[in-house]
CSV table of C-alpha atoms in Angstrom, one decimal:
chain,number,residue,atom,x,y,z
A,1,GLN,CA,3.4,-5.6,14.9
A,2,SER,CA,1.8,-3.0,12.6
A,3,ALA,CA,1.3,0.7,13.3
A,4,LEU,CA,-2.7,0.5,13.1
A,5,THR,CA,-4.6,-1.9,14.5
A,6,GLN,CA,-7.2,-4.1,12.6
A,7,PRO,CA,-9.4,-7.2,14.1
A,8,PRO,CA,-8.0,-9.8,12.2
A,9,SER,CA,-11.2,-11.1,10.6
A,10,ALA,CA,-14.9,-9.6,10.4
A,11,SER,CA,-17.7,-11.3,8.9
A,12,GLY,CA,-21.8,-10.9,7.4
A,13,SER,CA,-23.9,-12.4,5.2
A,14,PRO,CA,-25.1,-11.1,2.2
A,15,GLY,CA,-27.0,-7.9,2.1
A,16,GLN,CA,-25.7,-7.4,5.4
A,17,SER,CA,-23.4,-4.9,6.7
A,18,VAL,CA,-19.8,-5.2,8.1
A,19,THR,CA,-17.8,-2.6,9.7
A,20,ILE,CA,-13.9,-2.8,9.9
A,21,SER,CA,-12.2,-0.6,12.5
A,22,CYS,CA,-8.6,0.7,12.3
A,23,THR,CA,-7.1,2.3,15.6
A,24,GLY,CA,-4.2,4.6,15.6
A,25,THR,CA,-3.0,7.1,17.8
A,26,SER,CA,-3.1,11.2,17.3
A,27,SER,CA,0.1,10.8,15.7
A,28,ASP,CA,-1.3,9.6,12.9
A,29,VAL,CA,-5.1,8.4,12.0
A,30,GLY,CA,-6.2,10.9,15.2
A,31,GLY,CA,-4.2,14.0,13.8
A,32,TYR,CA,-4.9,14.0,10.3
A,33,ASN,CA,-7.8,13.5,7.5
A,34,TYR,CA,-5.5,11.5,5.4
A,35,VAL,CA,-6.8,7.6,6.2
A,36,SER,CA,-7.1,5.0,3.3
A,37,TRP,CA,-8.6,1.8,2.9
A,38,TYR,CA,-7.7,-1.0,0.4
A,39,GLN,CA,-9.1,-4.0,-0.9
A,40,HIS,CA,-6.9,-6.9,-1.5
A,41,HIS,CA,-7.8,-10.3,-3.3
A,42,PRO,CA,-4.8,-12.6,-3.0
A,43,GLY,CA,-2.6,-12.6,-5.8
A,44,LYS,CA,-4.0,-9.3,-7.2
A,45,ALA,CA,-2.9,-5.7,-7.2
A,46,PRO,CA,-4.7,-4.2,-4.0
A,47,LYS,CA,-7.4,-1.5,-4.8
A,48,LEU,CA,-7.8,2.1,-3.3
A,49,MET,CA,-11.3,2.0,-1.9
A,50,ILE,CA,-11.2,5.2,0.3
A,51,TYR,CA,-9.0,8.3,0.7
A,52,GLU,CA,-9.0,11.2,2.8
A,53,VAL,CA,-11.1,9.0,5.5
A,54,SER,CA,-14.5,9.2,3.6
A,55,LYS,CA,-14.4,9.8,0.0
A,56,ARG,CA,-14.4,7.3,-2.6
A,57,PRO,CA,-12.3,7.3,-6.3
A,58,SER,CA,-14.1,7.2,-9.4
A,59,GLY,CA,-15.9,3.7,-9.7
A,60,VAL,CA,-16.0,2.6,-6.0
A,61,PRO,CA,-19.6,1.4,-5.3
A,62,ASP,CA,-21.1,3.9,-2.6
A,63,ARG,CA,-22.0,0.6,-0.7
A,64,PHE,CA,-18.3,1.3,0.6
A,65,SER,CA,-18.3,4.3,3.2
A,66,GLY,CA,-15.8,5.5,5.5
A,67,SER,CA,-15.5,7.7,9.2
A,68,LYS,CA,-13.2,8.5,11.8
A,69,SER,CA,-13.7,9.3,15.6
A,70,GLY,CA,-10.5,10.5,17.2
A,71,ASN,CA,-7.8,8.0,16.7
A,72,THR,CA,-9.9,5.4,15.2
A,73,ALA,CA,-11.3,4.9,11.8
A,74,SER,CA,-13.6,2.8,10.4
A,75,LEU,CA,-14.6,1.3,6.9
A,76,THR,CA,-18.6,-0.1,6.4
A,77,VAL,CA,-19.0,-2.1,3.8
A,78,SER,CA,-23.3,-2.4,3.5
A,79,GLY,CA,-25.2,-4.7,1.6
A,80,LEU,CA,-22.6,-7.2,1.4
A,81,GLN,CA,-21.8,-9.2,-1.8
A,82,ALA,CA,-19.8,-12.3,-2.2
A,83,GLU,CA,-17.0,-10.2,-4.1
A,84,ASP,CA,-16.5,-8.5,-1.1
A,85,GLU,CA,-14.5,-11.1,0.2
A,86,ALA,CA,-11.1,-9.7,0.7
A,87,ASP,CA,-8.4,-8.9,2.8
A,88,TYR,CA,-9.1,-4.8,3.5
A,89,HIS,CA,-5.7,-2.8,4.8
A,90,CYS,CA,-6.2,0.9,6.6
A,91,SER,CA,-3.5,3.3,6.0
A,92,SER,CA,-2.8,6.7,7.8
A,93,TYR,CA,-0.5,9.7,7.1
A,94,ALA,CA,1.9,9.6,9.8
A,95,GLY,CA,3.7,12.8,9.2
A,96,SER,CA,7.0,14.0,7.0
A,97,ASN,CA,9.5,11.4,8.6
A,98,ASN,CA,7.6,8.4,8.2
A,99,PRO,CA,4.6,9.4,6.3
A,100,VAL,CA,2.7,6.2,5.6
A,101,VAL,CA,1.3,3.4,8.4
A,102,PHE,CA,-0.7,0.6,7.6
A,103,GLY,CA,-2.8,-1.5,9.9
A,104,GLY,CA,-2.3,-5.4,10.2
A,105,GLY,CA,-5.0,-6.3,7.6
A,106,THR,CA,-8.6,-7.5,8.1
A,107,LYS,CA,-10.1,-10.8,6.5
A,108,LEU,CA,-13.5,-10.2,5.5
A,109,THR,CA,-15.8,-13.1,4.8
A,110,VAL,CA,-19.1,-13.2,3.0
A,111,LEU,CA,-20.6,-16.4,4.8
B,1,GLU,CA,-5.3,2.6,-18.8
B,2,VAL,CA,-3.1,2.5,-15.9
B,3,GLN,CA,-0.1,-0.3,-15.5
B,4,LEU,CA,2.1,-1.0,-13.5
B,5,LEU,CA,4.4,-4.2,-13.5
B,6,GLU,CA,7.0,-5.2,-11.3
B,7,SER,CA,10.0,-7.5,-12.0
B,8,GLY,CA,13.1,-8.9,-10.3
B,9,GLY,CA,12.3,-10.6,-7.4
B,10,GLY,CA,13.8,-14.3,-6.7
B,11,LEU,CA,15.7,-16.0,-3.8
B,12,VAL,CA,18.9,-14.3,-2.5
B,13,GLN,CA,20.8,-15.3,0.5
B,14,PRO,CA,21.1,-13.1,3.6
B,15,GLY,CA,23.4,-10.3,3.1
B,16,GLY,CA,23.3,-10.4,-0.4
B,17,SER,CA,21.5,-8.2,-2.9
B,18,LEU,CA,18.9,-7.5,-5.7
B,19,ARG,CA,17.1,-4.5,-7.7
B,20,LEU,CA,13.4,-4.6,-8.2
B,21,SER,CA,11.9,-2.9,-11.0
B,22,CYS,CA,8.4,-1.4,-11.9
B,23,THR,CA,7.7,-0.6,-15.5
B,24,VAL,CA,4.7,1.8,-15.8
B,25,SER,CA,2.4,2.8,-18.3
B,26,GLY,CA,-1.2,5.0,-18.5
B,27,PHE,CA,-0.4,8.4,-17.0
B,28,THR,CA,2.6,11.0,-16.9
B,29,PHE,CA,5.1,9.1,-15.0
B,30,SER,CA,7.2,12.3,-14.4
B,31,SER,CA,4.0,13.8,-12.3
B,32,TYR,CA,3.7,11.8,-9.3
B,33,VAL,CA,5.5,10.6,-6.2
B,34,MET,CA,6.2,7.0,-6.4
B,35,SER,CA,6.2,4.3,-3.7
B,36,TRP,CA,7.0,0.7,-2.4
B,37,VAL,CA,5.2,-1.2,-0.2
B,38,ARG,CA,5.8,-4.8,0.9
B,39,GLN,CA,4.0,-7.5,2.4
B,40,ALA,CA,5.4,-10.4,4.4
B,41,PRO,CA,3.8,-13.8,4.4
B,42,GLY,CA,1.0,-13.8,6.5
B,43,LYS,CA,1.8,-10.1,7.5
B,44,GLY,CA,-0.1,-6.8,6.7
B,45,LEU,CA,1.2,-4.2,4.4
B,46,GLU,CA,4.2,-2.2,4.9
B,47,TRP,CA,5.2,1.2,3.3
B,48,VAL,CA,8.8,0.8,2.4
B,49,SER,CA,9.9,3.9,0.7
B,50,GLY,CA,8.5,6.9,-1.9
B,51,ILE,CA,9.9,9.2,-4.5
B,52,SER,CA,9.0,12.6,-5.8
B,53,GLY,CA,8.0,12.5,-9.5
B,54,SER,CA,11.9,14.4,-10.2
B,55,GLY,CA,13.3,11.9,-8.2
B,56,ALA,CA,14.9,15.2,-6.2
B,57,SER,CA,13.6,13.5,-2.5
B,58,THR,CA,13.3,10.4,-1.2
B,59,TYR,CA,11.9,9.0,1.7
B,60,TYR,CA,12.4,5.6,3.6
B,61,ALA,CA,10.7,3.6,6.0
B,62,ASP,CA,13.0,3.3,9.2
B,63,SER,CA,13.1,-0.7,8.5
B,64,VAL,CA,15.0,-0.3,5.1
B,65,LYS,CA,16.8,3.2,5.6
B,66,GLY,CA,20.5,2.8,4.9
B,67,ARG,CA,19.9,-0.7,3.1
B,68,PHE,CA,17.7,0.0,0.6
B,69,THR,CA,17.7,3.2,-2.3
B,70,ILE,CA,14.5,4.2,-4.2
B,71,SER,CA,15.5,5.7,-8.0
B,72,ARG,CA,13.5,6.2,-11.0
B,73,ASP,CA,14.0,6.6,-15.3
B,74,ASN,CA,11.5,9.0,-16.0
B,75,SER,CA,12.7,8.7,-19.6
B,76,LYS,CA,12.1,5.0,-19.7
B,77,ASN,CA,8.6,5.0,-17.1
B,78,MET,CA,10.5,3.2,-14.6
B,79,LEU,CA,10.5,3.1,-10.7
B,80,PHE,CA,13.8,0.9,-9.3
B,81,LEU,CA,14.1,0.0,-5.7
B,82,GLN,CA,17.8,-1.3,-4.8
B,83,MET,CA,17.9,-3.5,-2.0
B,84,ASN,CA,21.4,-4.3,-0.2
B,85,SER,CA,22.5,-6.2,3.0
B,86,LEU,CA,19.0,-7.9,2.6
B,87,ARG,CA,17.5,-10.3,5.6
B,88,VAL,CA,15.2,-12.8,6.1
B,89,GLU,CA,12.6,-10.2,7.4
B,90,ASP,CA,12.6,-8.7,3.9
B,91,THR,CA,11.0,-11.6,2.6
B,92,ALA,CA,7.7,-10.0,0.9
B,93,VAL,CA,5.7,-9.2,-2.0
B,94,TYR,CA,7.2,-6.4,-3.0
B,95,TYR,CA,4.3,-3.7,-5.0
B,96,CYS,CA,5.3,-0.4,-6.3
B,97,ALA,CA,2.4,2.3,-6.3
B,98,LYS,CA,1.4,5.8,-7.8
B,99,ARG,CA,0.9,8.2,-5.6
B,100,GLN,CA,-2.2,10.6,-5.8
B,101,SER,CA,-2.2,14.2,-4.2
B,102,ALA,CA,-1.0,12.9,-0.8
B,103,TRP,CA,-0.1,10.3,1.6
B,104,PRO,CA,-1.4,8.0,1.7
B,105,ARG,CA,-3.3,7.8,-1.3
B,106,LEU,CA,-2.1,5.3,-3.8
B,107,ASP,CA,-4.5,4.9,-6.4
B,108,TYR,CA,-3.2,2.4,-8.7
B,109,TRP,CA,-0.5,-0.8,-7.9
B,110,GLY,CA,0.9,-3.2,-9.4
B,111,GLN,CA,0.6,-7.0,-8.9
B,112,GLY,CA,3.7,-7.7,-7.1
B,113,THR,CA,7.1,-9.6,-7.4
B,114,LEU,CA,8.1,-11.7,-4.6
B,115,VAL,CA,11.7,-11.5,-2.8
B,116,ILE,CA,12.6,-14.2,-0.6
B,117,VAL,CA,15.8,-14.0,1.6
B,118,SER,CA,17.1,-17.5,2.7
B,119,SER,CA,19.9,-19.8,3.1
């Protein structure tokens, strides 16, 4: 069982927006502004999409945005495109003893 | 161009050992914390271990502490994961990843190497 809770699946039609949640506790998501999101196409290397809750690395489209409220972080993908279909994983800093925790991943389907 | 390439995966019996390697290029390897992350079949990602740029500090998930050892050779731009006392539940694709600035910002990943622990 993963430390962070994500819905197993999400879906939307091209052009629509979809939001994926990531729920933790005050010891991880709620306690630090260090949440990252990764896009993972099966068989390929995971790709960093969001870091520090809402920052985008260079090259990531601004259709991808992140936010946090309390113990829940969220990833929103706007203007869905076919190539956005992938697994999305959230992660959070969780303290010096066990610094990184992940969610179980959400499979995003573009209908 | 940043590249990370894992190797060393394979089939091993429970209780056995395996050593994974990750060869990197495209950045100053010794300046960055590196990490191993795994994904068991049908499961989410799981952080396994991390090591400081000098190799002096290491970090482990509770699930592998005492069984796995992370190390690096900065002269060869290589990261390693020595896995001992392997269990069926260690079966996973293992990824090496480069940390940028602070956890859990892993900005570059390899494509992974598959480890199967089975009798």
